[in-house]
Amino acid sequence: MENTPGPRAGRKEWTALAVLMLPLLLVSMDVSVLYFAIPFVSQDLEPSATQQLWILDMYGFVLAGLLIVMGPLGDRIGRRRLVLAGAVVFGAASVAAAYAHSAEVLIAVRALLGLGGAALMPSTLALIRSLFHDAKQRGKAVTIWTGVMTTGISLGPVVSGLLLEHFWWGSVFLINLPAMVLLLVLVPFLVPETATTARGRFDLSGAVLSLGALLAVIYGIKEWARHGYEPLPAICVAVGLVLGAVFVRRERRLAHPMIDLALIGRRAFGGPVLANLLAMFATVGMAVFFTQYLQSVLGQSPLTAALWSLVPAAGVALMAPTGAALAQRIDRAHVMGGGFLVAACGFLWMTQLRADSPLWFALVGAAVYAGGLVAAMTLANELALGAAPPEGAGSAAAVLESGQELGGALGMAVLGSVGAAVYSRDMADALPAGLPHADAVRETLGGAAAVAGELPAATADAVLTAARDAFTHGLGVAAVGAAVVMAGAGVFSIGFLRGLSGRASSAPSSPDESRRTASPR
């Protein structure tokens, strides 16, 4: 079935897209922008170890928890209005974070940043549905959206490192202000407001349930990944799953639910959501290993490692438009499956990485898997967005992005735990008897480096060599896991999503939309 062409977007719509990409870039950058700044924050604000973790994690927790709430809210009050409100909150919180005078204040304003980011992210993706009615143009716009989102996460540490070379740590937040001001000035002129066609009251009880479910599950998974199995993270995951089940049951019984469960059950939407979840599982799960490899194994400075970590973006720049072009000629499912299989090849390449491998070897593997993943994610985003009814695009975008956040948390937990287990086992076999602080050496590569600084030179070299070999072995085993998941995602895409190319774009998105199209107003 061929795509039914809609009215084509012009210069105004593409300019609007460029403006909307600014907040998306900054929101995704804020996930990682504090990685290099945290030592300076610790020196200035003197947070406790627990407070330091919350400074890093609070933004991501609130962002993930509120995504699924903000999508339906934008469908009801208008997505442009929600974007503008999110820009105000994000800008104000950025100023407050830059000049925070205590750890408690910084944690609180990081939560406000998450609130503003959650208002911005699903709205920018949903507005693409309103700006671009032609399927081909919408595909290009979604390709740009996906590329900006993934680039922002990689760009955060680089921008942070460059700013910290010349300014104080608050500058990593103040760079948000010009983009937010530009957004507030230009969006009212360039972006049309969407009709608030969502029916019924906003489901506040459902919003609380969904927020509690996502926060509990993601918090539990991250703590599990960080500290291993403990009762509290396991209880949090269990509570989150129970709240999620209650939320789903409630939504099924409502006349006007916050989330369209029937849409999630459709192949054209639920399938891409699952595909994106699997893609983020591999992306985030391996990102932790890759950055540690550059810094702790190859011995690069944080800024140098951050700059080299941008090189794999070349694979993204090549594969994303290639995938979009191929999807115009052959079934999207086959292109998505091919992207996942390319990513699997990249992860298999990484299994051959060694502590003494040249830098180019690691960069090639990362470029291959990153390119394949983004090509697949771009098409999954496009397919899901096209399947959503226009009046529910915000809710659909929120579900899509919530799945990505959950996939990232699962990847960090599962692949991180696999790598940590291999590292601990190898180090237990390699350490000499009677080594001081052996527990710290067996736990992490960073712990081994810290202990080695207090040992005689010969012993320190032996410990560091063993630790780097063990870490690289753990990276390789985790890469095998990622490759298996990507191969499964490729088979799933080809087998389950085949034949959907163009169907979501051309078919009426909902019975209500069919009636509106058929009857003049």
Short mmCIF file of C-alpha atoms in Angstrom, two decimals:
data_model
loop_
_atom_site.label_atom_id
_atom_site.label_comp_id
_atom_site.label_asym_id
_atom_site.label_seq_id
_atom_site.Cartn_x
_atom_site.Cartn_y
_atom_site.Cartn_z
CA MET A 1 0.00 0.00 0.00
CA GLU A 2 1.42 3.36 -0.95
CA ASN A 3 1.56 6.34 1.38
CA THR A 4 -1.16 8.89 0.72
CA PRO A 5 0.65 12.21 0.28
CA GLY A 6 -0.57 15.08 2.44
CA PRO A 7 0.02 18.80 2.09
CA ARG A 8 3.75 19.47 1.95
CA ALA A 9 5.50 21.56 4.56
CA GLY A 10 7.32 24.72 3.55
CA ARG A 11 10.08 26.92 4.91
CA LYS A 12 8.01 27.99 7.92
CA GLU A 13 7.48 24.40 9.10
CA TRP A 14 11.14 23.45 8.68
CA THR A 15 12.19 26.60 10.55
CA ALA A 16 9.76 25.66 13.30
CA LEU A 17 11.35 22.21 13.48
CA ALA A 18 14.80 23.78 13.85
CA VAL A 19 13.54 25.91 16.74
CA LEU A 20 11.93 22.91 18.43
CA MET A 21 15.18 20.95 18.20
CA LEU A 22 16.96 23.44 20.49
CA PRO A 23 15.10 22.45 23.66
CA LEU A 24 15.27 18.77 22.69
CA LEU A 25 19.06 19.02 22.39
CA LEU A 26 19.39 20.74 25.76
CA VAL A 27 16.95 18.42 27.55
CA SER A 28 18.87 15.36 26.33
CA MET A 29 22.20 17.02 27.15
CA ASP A 30 21.12 17.64 30.74
CA VAL A 31 20.98 13.87 31.29
CA SER A 32 24.80 13.75 31.10
CA VAL A 33 26.02 17.35 31.46
CA LEU A 34 26.89 16.96 35.16
CA TYR A 35 29.17 13.94 34.72
CA PHE A 36 32.34 16.05 34.60
CA ALA A 37 31.00 18.90 36.75
CA ILE A 38 30.19 16.79 39.81
CA PRO A 39 33.73 17.04 41.34
CA PHE A 40 33.46 20.85 41.26
CA VAL A 41 29.91 20.73 42.66
CA SER A 42 31.14 18.44 45.45
CA GLN A 43 33.98 20.80 46.30
CA ASP A 44 31.68 23.82 46.43
CA LEU A 45 28.47 22.45 48.01
CA GLU A 46 30.00 19.54 49.98
CA PRO A 47 27.12 17.08 49.46
CA SER A 48 27.02 13.75 51.23
CA ALA A 49 27.53 10.60 49.13
CA THR A 50 23.76 10.06 49.03
CA GLN A 51 23.09 13.69 48.08
CA GLN A 52 25.66 13.46 45.28
CA LEU A 53 23.83 10.48 43.81
CA TRP A 54 20.52 12.35 43.97
CA ILE A 55 22.09 15.41 42.29
CA LEU A 56 23.03 13.15 39.37
CA ASP A 57 19.87 11.04 39.26
CA MET A 58 17.02 13.37 40.24
CA TYR A 59 16.69 14.94 36.78
CA GLY A 60 16.46 11.59 35.00
CA PHE A 61 14.02 10.13 37.54
CA VAL A 62 11.57 13.04 37.32
CA LEU A 63 11.92 13.25 33.53
CA ALA A 64 11.17 9.54 33.11
CA GLY A 65 8.33 9.55 35.61
CA LEU A 66 6.50 12.55 34.15
CA LEU A 67 6.84 11.79 30.42
CA ILE A 68 3.74 9.63 30.33
CA VAL A 69 1.78 12.33 32.18
CA MET A 70 2.84 15.28 30.03
CA GLY A 71 1.85 13.73 26.71
CA PRO A 72 -1.88 13.45 27.52
CA LEU A 73 -1.75 16.85 29.24
CA GLY A 74 -0.46 18.44 26.03
CA ASP A 75 -3.24 16.74 24.06
CA ARG A 76 -5.77 18.46 26.33
CA ILE A 77 -4.35 21.94 26.89
CA GLY A 78 -2.46 22.28 23.57
CA ARG A 79 1.06 21.11 22.77
CA ARG A 80 2.41 24.54 21.87
CA ARG A 81 1.14 25.88 25.19
CA LEU A 82 2.84 23.02 27.02
CA VAL A 83 6.12 23.63 25.15
CA LEU A 84 6.08 27.28 26.18
CA ALA A 85 5.28 26.40 29.81
CA GLY A 86 8.06 23.81 29.79
CA ALA A 87 10.52 26.39 28.42
CA VAL A 88 9.66 28.80 31.24
CA VAL A 89 10.12 26.13 33.92
CA PHE A 90 13.30 24.77 32.33
CA GLY A 91 14.84 28.23 31.96
CA ALA A 92 13.97 29.34 35.50
CA ALA A 93 15.23 26.07 36.98
CA SER A 94 18.48 26.41 34.99
CA VAL A 95 19.19 29.79 36.62
CA ALA A 96 18.31 28.41 40.06
CA ALA A 97 20.60 25.39 39.52
CA ALA A 98 23.52 27.57 38.39
CA TYR A 99 23.38 29.63 41.58
CA ALA A 100 22.32 26.89 44.02
CA HIS A 101 23.93 27.47 47.42
CA SER A 102 23.38 24.01 48.91
CA ALA A 103 23.06 20.40 47.85
CA GLU A 104 19.40 20.33 48.92
CA VAL A 105 18.56 23.29 46.68
CA LEU A 106 20.40 21.77 43.73
CA ILE A 107 18.51 18.48 44.13
CA ALA A 108 15.20 20.36 44.24
CA VAL A 109 15.89 22.44 41.13
CA ARG A 110 17.15 19.35 39.29
CA ALA A 111 13.66 17.97 39.91
CA LEU A 112 12.19 21.18 38.40
CA LEU A 113 14.49 20.74 35.39
CA GLY A 114 13.05 17.25 34.98
CA LEU A 115 9.53 18.71 35.12
CA GLY A 116 10.36 21.24 32.40
CA GLY A 117 12.12 18.61 30.28
CA ALA A 118 9.16 16.25 30.54
CA ALA A 119 6.88 19.02 29.26
CA LEU A 120 9.20 19.69 26.31
CA MET A 121 10.21 16.24 25.02
CA PRO A 122 6.92 14.54 24.06
CA SER A 123 5.49 17.83 22.83
CA THR A 124 8.34 18.36 20.35
CA LEU A 125 7.81 14.89 18.87
CA ALA A 126 4.00 15.27 18.84
CA LEU A 127 4.23 18.65 17.10
CA ILE A 128 6.05 16.96 14.21
CA ARG A 129 2.77 15.11 13.64
CA SER A 130 1.01 18.50 13.38
CA LEU A 131 3.64 20.28 11.28
CA PHE A 132 4.38 17.57 8.72
CA HIS A 133 1.38 15.90 7.05
CA ASP A 134 3.34 14.47 4.11
CA ALA A 135 4.65 11.02 5.09
CA LYS A 136 8.09 11.45 3.43
CA GLN A 137 8.67 14.84 5.01
CA ARG A 138 7.50 13.55 8.39
CA GLY A 139 10.00 10.70 8.06
CA LYS A 140 12.83 13.18 7.50
CA ALA A 141 11.67 15.27 10.47
CA VAL A 142 11.59 12.21 12.75
CA THR A 143 15.09 11.27 11.54
CA ILE A 144 16.30 14.71 12.61
CA TRP A 145 14.46 14.42 15.96
CA THR A 146 16.03 11.04 16.74
CA GLY A 147 19.50 12.22 15.72
CA VAL A 148 19.28 15.34 17.89
CA MET A 149 18.07 13.36 20.91
CA THR A 150 20.88 10.78 20.74
CA THR A 151 23.51 13.41 19.90
CA GLY A 152 22.50 15.50 22.90
CA ILE A 153 23.25 12.67 25.33
CA SER A 154 26.74 12.30 23.82
CA LEU A 155 27.31 16.05 23.57
CA GLY A 156 26.54 16.75 27.24
CA PRO A 157 29.92 15.67 28.64
CA VAL A 158 31.79 17.46 25.84
CA VAL A 159 30.02 20.77 26.44
CA SER A 160 30.49 20.31 30.17
CA GLY A 161 34.22 19.69 29.77
CA LEU A 162 34.71 22.72 27.51
CA LEU A 163 32.81 25.05 29.85
CA LEU A 164 34.60 23.80 32.94
CA GLU A 165 37.94 24.65 31.31
CA HIS A 166 37.02 28.35 31.57
CA PHE A 167 34.00 28.88 33.87
CA TRP A 168 32.51 27.66 37.16
CA TRP A 169 30.21 24.63 37.32
CA GLY A 170 27.01 26.71 37.14
CA SER A 171 27.81 27.58 33.51
CA VAL A 172 26.67 24.08 32.42
CA PHE A 173 23.13 25.16 33.35
CA LEU A 174 23.23 28.76 32.09
CA ILE A 175 23.82 27.62 28.49
CA ASN A 176 20.15 26.60 28.51
CA LEU A 177 18.90 30.17 28.77
CA PRO A 178 19.51 31.54 25.23
CA ALA A 179 17.73 28.55 23.67
CA MET A 180 14.75 28.87 26.03
CA VAL A 181 14.42 32.60 25.31
CA LEU A 182 14.61 31.93 21.56
CA LEU A 183 11.95 29.26 21.95
CA LEU A 184 9.60 31.59 23.82
CA VAL A 185 10.02 34.31 21.17
CA LEU A 186 9.74 32.22 17.99
CA VAL A 187 7.38 29.35 18.78
CA PRO A 188 4.21 31.54 18.94
CA PHE A 189 4.94 32.77 15.38
CA LEU A 190 6.15 29.53 13.79
CA VAL A 191 4.27 26.67 15.46
CA PRO A 192 0.48 26.42 15.20
CA GLU A 193 -1.43 25.41 18.29
CA THR A 194 -2.98 21.97 18.15
CA ALA A 195 -6.69 21.59 18.66
CA THR A 196 -7.50 20.25 22.12
CA THR A 197 -9.71 17.42 20.89
CA ALA A 198 -8.91 14.97 23.72
CA ARG A 199 -12.14 14.27 25.53
CA GLY A 200 -12.94 13.97 29.22
CA ARG A 201 -11.17 15.28 32.30
CA PHE A 202 -7.46 14.84 32.79
CA ASP A 203 -7.03 11.64 34.83
CA LEU A 204 -5.16 12.96 37.87
CA SER A 205 -5.36 9.65 39.78
CA GLY A 206 -4.03 7.80 36.75
CA ALA A 207 -1.21 10.34 36.47
CA VAL A 208 -0.18 9.70 40.08
CA LEU A 209 -0.30 5.93 39.54
CA SER A 210 1.79 6.07 36.36
CA LEU A 211 4.31 8.42 37.98
CA GLY A 212 4.65 6.16 40.99
CA ALA A 213 4.99 3.04 38.84
CA LEU A 214 7.72 4.42 36.56
CA LEU A 215 9.68 6.10 39.36
CA ALA A 216 9.66 2.97 41.52
CA VAL A 217 10.67 0.62 38.70
CA ILE A 218 13.41 2.84 37.28
CA TYR A 219 14.79 3.71 40.73
CA GLY A 220 14.85 0.05 41.72
CA ILE A 221 16.57 -1.01 38.50
CA LYS A 222 19.24 1.70 38.76
CA GLU A 223 19.97 0.89 42.41
CA TRP A 224 20.12 -2.80 41.55
CA ALA A 225 22.66 -2.04 38.83
CA ARG A 226 24.68 0.19 41.14
CA HIS A 227 24.83 -1.99 44.27
CA GLY A 228 23.72 -5.46 43.20
CA TYR A 229 20.78 -7.28 44.72
CA GLU A 230 19.43 -5.64 47.88
CA PRO A 231 15.95 -5.86 49.43
CA LEU A 232 15.00 -2.19 48.92
CA PRO A 233 15.55 -2.04 45.11
CA ALA A 234 13.71 -5.34 44.70
CA ILE A 235 10.78 -4.03 46.77
CA CYS A 236 10.73 -0.82 44.70
CA VAL A 237 10.52 -2.79 41.44
CA ALA A 238 7.74 -4.98 42.86
CA VAL A 239 5.77 -1.96 44.10
CA GLY A 240 6.21 -0.25 40.73
CA LEU A 241 4.91 -3.30 38.88
CA VAL A 242 1.87 -3.48 41.17
CA LEU A 243 1.14 0.24 40.65
CA GLY A 244 1.53 -0.28 36.90
CA ALA A 245 -0.98 -3.13 36.95
CA VAL A 246 -3.44 -0.97 38.92
CA PHE A 247 -2.91 1.86 36.41
CA VAL A 248 -3.61 -0.42 33.43
CA ARG A 249 -6.73 -1.82 35.09
CA ARG A 250 -7.98 1.68 35.84
CA GLU A 251 -7.34 2.90 32.29
CA ARG A 252 -9.29 -0.03 30.84
CA ARG A 253 -12.37 0.92 32.86
CA LEU A 254 -12.39 4.65 32.04
CA ALA A 255 -14.51 6.08 29.23
CA HIS A 256 -11.77 8.61 28.38
CA PRO A 257 -8.45 7.09 29.52
CA MET A 258 -5.20 9.00 29.76
CA ILE A 259 -3.41 6.35 27.65
CA ASP A 260 -5.02 4.62 24.67
CA LEU A 261 -4.36 0.98 25.56
CA ALA A 262 -5.97 -0.17 22.32
CA LEU A 263 -3.35 1.85 20.41
CA ILE A 264 -0.54 0.21 22.39
CA GLY A 265 -1.99 -3.17 21.45
CA ARG A 266 -1.75 -2.40 17.71
CA ARG A 267 1.22 -3.81 15.80
CA ALA A 268 1.95 -0.45 14.18
CA PHE A 269 2.42 1.24 17.57
CA GLY A 270 3.17 -1.36 20.24
CA GLY A 271 5.74 -3.07 18.00
CA PRO A 272 7.87 0.06 17.44
CA VAL A 273 7.62 0.92 21.17
CA LEU A 274 9.11 -2.47 22.02
CA ALA A 275 11.75 -2.10 19.30
CA ASN A 276 12.78 1.29 20.71
CA LEU A 277 12.93 -0.14 24.22
CA LEU A 278 15.32 -2.85 23.03
CA ALA A 279 17.44 -0.29 21.15
CA MET A 280 17.83 1.88 24.25
CA PHE A 281 18.61 -1.25 26.30
CA ALA A 282 21.73 -1.79 24.19
CA THR A 283 22.59 1.91 23.74
CA VAL A 284 22.64 2.89 27.43
CA GLY A 285 23.92 -0.48 28.64
CA MET A 286 27.05 -0.24 26.49
CA ALA A 287 27.58 3.52 26.86
CA VAL A 288 28.76 3.02 30.44
CA PHE A 289 31.39 0.49 29.33
CA PHE A 290 32.58 2.57 26.38
CA THR A 291 33.24 5.76 28.34
CA GLN A 292 34.99 3.84 31.14
CA TYR A 293 37.12 2.03 28.57
CA LEU A 294 38.33 5.32 27.09
CA GLN A 295 39.09 6.85 30.48
CA SER A 296 40.10 4.02 32.81
CA VAL A 297 41.61 1.50 30.38
CA LEU A 298 43.18 3.80 27.76
CA GLY A 299 43.96 6.48 30.37
CA GLN A 300 42.42 9.46 28.58
CA SER A 301 41.40 12.65 30.36
CA PRO A 302 37.64 13.24 30.76
CA LEU A 303 37.54 15.91 28.04
CA THR A 304 39.66 13.88 25.61
CA ALA A 305 37.49 10.81 26.20
CA ALA A 306 34.33 12.88 25.69
CA LEU A 307 35.64 14.28 22.40
CA TRP A 308 36.61 10.83 21.11
CA SER A 309 33.19 9.51 22.14
CA LEU A 310 31.66 11.82 19.52
CA VAL A 311 33.45 9.98 16.68
CA PRO A 312 30.81 7.20 16.53
CA ALA A 313 28.35 9.93 15.57
CA ALA A 314 29.85 9.54 12.08
CA GLY A 315 28.11 6.18 11.91
CA VAL A 316 24.87 7.84 12.94
CA ALA A 317 25.28 10.57 10.32
CA LEU A 318 25.71 7.91 7.63
CA MET A 319 23.20 5.26 8.69
CA ALA A 320 20.19 7.38 9.76
CA PRO A 321 19.57 9.05 6.37
CA THR A 322 20.51 5.83 4.56
CA GLY A 323 17.89 3.95 6.52
CA ALA A 324 15.28 6.62 5.85
CA ALA A 325 16.05 6.53 2.11
CA LEU A 326 15.85 2.73 1.96
CA ALA A 327 12.50 2.82 3.78
CA GLN A 328 11.05 4.74 0.82
CA ARG A 329 11.82 1.77 -1.46
CA ILE A 330 11.43 -1.35 0.66
CA ASP A 331 9.44 -2.42 3.69
CA ARG A 332 10.34 -0.46 6.82
CA ALA A 333 10.40 -3.67 8.82
CA HIS A 334 13.26 -5.02 6.72
CA VAL A 335 15.23 -1.78 7.09
CA MET A 336 14.66 -1.73 10.85
CA GLY A 337 15.69 -5.37 11.06
CA GLY A 338 18.79 -4.59 9.01
CA GLY A 339 19.67 -1.72 11.36
CA PHE A 340 19.41 -3.99 14.38
CA LEU A 341 21.54 -6.65 12.68
CA VAL A 342 24.18 -4.03 11.80
CA ALA A 343 24.15 -3.02 15.47
CA ALA A 344 24.57 -6.69 16.45
CA CYS A 345 27.67 -6.85 14.18
CA GLY A 346 29.06 -3.75 15.91
CA PHE A 347 28.60 -5.34 19.33
CA LEU A 348 30.23 -8.57 18.14
CA TRP A 349 33.18 -6.45 16.96
CA MET A 350 33.42 -5.05 20.49
CA THR A 351 33.78 -8.57 21.90
CA GLN A 352 37.27 -8.63 20.34
CA LEU A 353 38.34 -5.46 22.18
CA ARG A 354 41.34 -5.89 24.48
CA ALA A 355 43.04 -3.66 27.01
CA ASP A 356 45.90 -3.03 24.55
CA SER A 357 43.72 -2.61 21.44
CA PRO A 358 44.30 0.58 19.41
CA LEU A 359 41.81 3.40 19.85
CA TRP A 360 40.55 3.13 16.26
CA PHE A 361 39.38 -0.43 16.90
CA ALA A 362 37.01 0.67 19.67
CA LEU A 363 35.77 3.67 17.67
CA VAL A 364 34.93 1.56 14.60
CA GLY A 365 32.89 -0.89 16.64
CA ALA A 366 31.04 1.92 18.43
CA ALA A 367 30.33 3.70 15.14
CA VAL A 368 28.86 0.54 13.60
CA TYR A 369 26.52 -0.28 16.47
CA ALA A 370 25.50 3.35 17.02
CA GLY A 371 24.68 3.81 13.32
CA GLY A 372 22.60 0.65 13.18
CA LEU A 373 20.71 1.50 16.36
CA VAL A 374 19.81 5.05 15.35
CA ALA A 375 18.68 3.90 11.88
CA ALA A 376 16.32 1.39 13.51
CA MET A 377 15.11 3.84 16.18
CA THR A 378 14.37 6.52 13.59
CA LEU A 379 12.07 4.22 11.64
CA ALA A 380 10.45 2.92 14.83
CA ASN A 381 9.70 6.50 15.93
CA GLU A 382 8.26 7.35 12.52
CA LEU A 383 6.10 4.24 12.36
CA ALA A 384 4.72 4.75 15.88
CA LEU A 385 4.05 8.45 15.35
CA GLY A 386 2.26 7.76 12.08
CA ALA A 387 0.09 5.13 13.77
CA ALA A 388 -1.10 7.56 16.46
CA PRO A 389 -4.25 9.62 15.89
CA PRO A 390 -3.43 13.35 15.59
CA GLU A 391 -5.47 14.20 18.68
CA GLY A 392 -3.48 11.65 20.71
CA ALA A 393 -0.01 12.30 19.31
CA GLY A 394 1.25 13.77 22.59
CA SER A 395 0.13 10.75 24.59
CA ALA A 396 1.65 8.41 21.98
CA ALA A 397 4.97 10.28 22.00
CA ALA A 398 5.04 10.10 25.81
CA VAL A 399 4.51 6.32 25.77
CA LEU A 400 7.27 5.97 23.16
CA GLU A 401 9.75 8.01 25.20
CA SER A 402 8.80 6.34 28.48
CA GLY A 403 9.60 3.01 26.85
CA GLN A 404 13.00 4.39 25.87
CA GLU A 405 13.73 5.52 29.43
CA LEU A 406 12.71 2.12 30.80
CA GLY A 407 14.85 0.36 28.18
CA GLY A 408 17.86 2.47 29.16
CA ALA A 409 17.41 1.66 32.84
CA LEU A 410 17.08 -2.07 32.06
CA GLY A 411 20.20 -1.98 29.86
CA MET A 412 22.24 -0.32 32.57
CA ALA A 413 21.03 -2.85 35.12
CA VAL A 414 21.30 -6.06 33.10
CA LEU A 415 24.41 -5.42 30.99
CA GLY A 416 26.08 -3.50 33.83
CA SER A 417 25.48 -6.41 36.22
CA VAL A 418 26.84 -8.91 33.69
CA GLY A 419 30.02 -6.89 33.19
CA ALA A 420 30.46 -6.35 36.94
CA ALA A 421 30.03 -10.07 37.66
CA VAL A 422 32.69 -11.02 35.09
CA TYR A 423 35.06 -8.37 36.45
CA SER A 424 34.65 -9.54 40.06
CA ARG A 425 35.17 -13.20 39.14
CA ASP A 426 38.31 -12.49 37.10
CA MET A 427 39.77 -10.25 39.79
CA ALA A 428 39.09 -12.81 42.51
CA ASP A 429 41.26 -15.27 40.57
CA ALA A 430 43.99 -12.74 39.67
CA LEU A 431 44.64 -10.92 42.97
CA PRO A 432 47.64 -11.90 45.08
CA ALA A 433 46.93 -13.15 48.59
CA GLY A 434 46.97 -10.57 51.36
CA LEU A 435 46.39 -7.56 49.09
CA PRO A 436 45.09 -4.60 51.16
CA HIS A 437 41.60 -3.34 50.34
CA ALA A 438 41.01 -6.37 48.13
CA ASP A 439 37.22 -5.91 48.29
CA ALA A 440 37.46 -2.46 46.66
CA VAL A 441 39.77 -3.84 43.96
CA ARG A 442 37.35 -6.67 43.19
CA GLU A 443 34.32 -4.37 43.05
CA THR A 444 35.18 -1.83 40.31
CA LEU A 445 37.97 -0.72 38.01
CA GLY A 446 37.86 2.70 39.69
CA GLY A 447 38.37 1.03 43.08
CA ALA A 448 41.35 -0.89 41.72
CA ALA A 449 42.90 2.34 40.41
CA ALA A 450 42.42 4.06 43.78
CA VAL A 451 44.01 1.19 45.73
CA ALA A 452 46.88 0.87 43.22
CA GLY A 453 47.90 4.44 44.01
CA GLU A 454 48.82 3.31 47.55
CA LEU A 455 50.77 0.19 46.52
CA PRO A 456 54.44 -0.33 45.53
CA ALA A 457 55.05 0.26 41.83
CA ALA A 458 55.43 -3.38 40.80
CA THR A 459 52.33 -4.52 42.70
CA ALA A 460 50.32 -1.50 41.45
CA ASP A 461 51.20 -2.32 37.83
CA ALA A 462 50.13 -5.94 38.30
CA VAL A 463 46.82 -4.93 39.90
CA LEU A 464 46.03 -2.34 37.22
CA THR A 465 46.90 -4.73 34.38
CA ALA A 466 44.67 -7.42 35.86
CA ALA A 467 41.86 -4.92 36.49
CA ARG A 468 41.96 -3.54 32.94
CA ASP A 469 41.97 -7.04 31.46
CA ALA A 470 39.06 -8.05 33.70
CA PHE A 471 37.07 -4.94 32.82
CA THR A 472 37.62 -5.48 29.09
CA HIS A 473 36.56 -9.11 29.46
CA GLY A 474 33.38 -7.96 31.21
CA LEU A 475 32.77 -5.46 28.41
CA GLY A 476 33.10 -8.25 25.86
CA VAL A 477 30.63 -10.51 27.65
CA ALA A 478 28.15 -7.62 27.97
CA ALA A 479 28.61 -6.93 24.25
CA VAL A 480 27.66 -10.54 23.52
CA GLY A 481 24.45 -9.97 25.48
CA ALA A 482 23.75 -6.77 23.56
CA ALA A 483 24.40 -8.53 20.24
CA VAL A 484 21.96 -11.32 21.13
CA VAL A 485 19.27 -8.79 22.07
CA MET A 486 19.84 -6.84 18.85
CA ALA A 487 19.64 -10.00 16.76
CA GLY A 488 16.36 -10.80 18.50
CA ALA A 489 15.12 -7.24 17.85
CA GLY A 490 16.01 -7.64 14.17
CA VAL A 491 14.10 -10.90 13.86
CA PHE A 492 11.16 -9.37 15.74
CA SER A 493 11.09 -6.32 13.44
CA ILE A 494 11.15 -8.37 10.25
CA GLY A 495 8.67 -10.96 11.47
CA PHE A 496 6.21 -8.82 13.46
CA LEU A 497 6.25 -5.42 11.74
CA ARG A 498 6.38 -6.60 8.13
CA GLY A 499 3.74 -5.07 5.86
CA LEU A 500 3.14 -1.97 7.98
CA SER A 501 5.03 0.44 5.69
CA GLY A 502 2.65 3.23 4.80
CA ARG A 503 -0.31 1.64 6.51
CA ALA A 504 -0.16 3.84 9.56
CA SER A 505 0.26 6.95 7.52
CA SER A 506 -2.48 6.32 5.06
CA ALA A 507 -5.17 4.71 7.14
CA PRO A 508 -7.38 6.83 9.34
CA SER A 509 -5.81 6.89 12.75
CA SER A 510 -9.05 6.46 14.65
CA PRO A 511 -12.79 6.19 14.08
CA ASP A 512 -13.19 9.78 15.25
CA GLU A 513 -10.65 10.95 12.69
CA SER A 514 -12.48 9.02 9.96
CA ARG A 515 -15.73 10.77 10.80
CA ARG A 516 -14.09 14.19 10.87
CA THR A 517 -12.47 13.57 7.49
CA ALA A 518 -15.66 12.30 5.90
CA SER A 519 -18.00 15.03 7.15
CA PRO A 520 -17.53 18.69 6.25
CA ARG A 521 -17.50 21.30 8.97
#
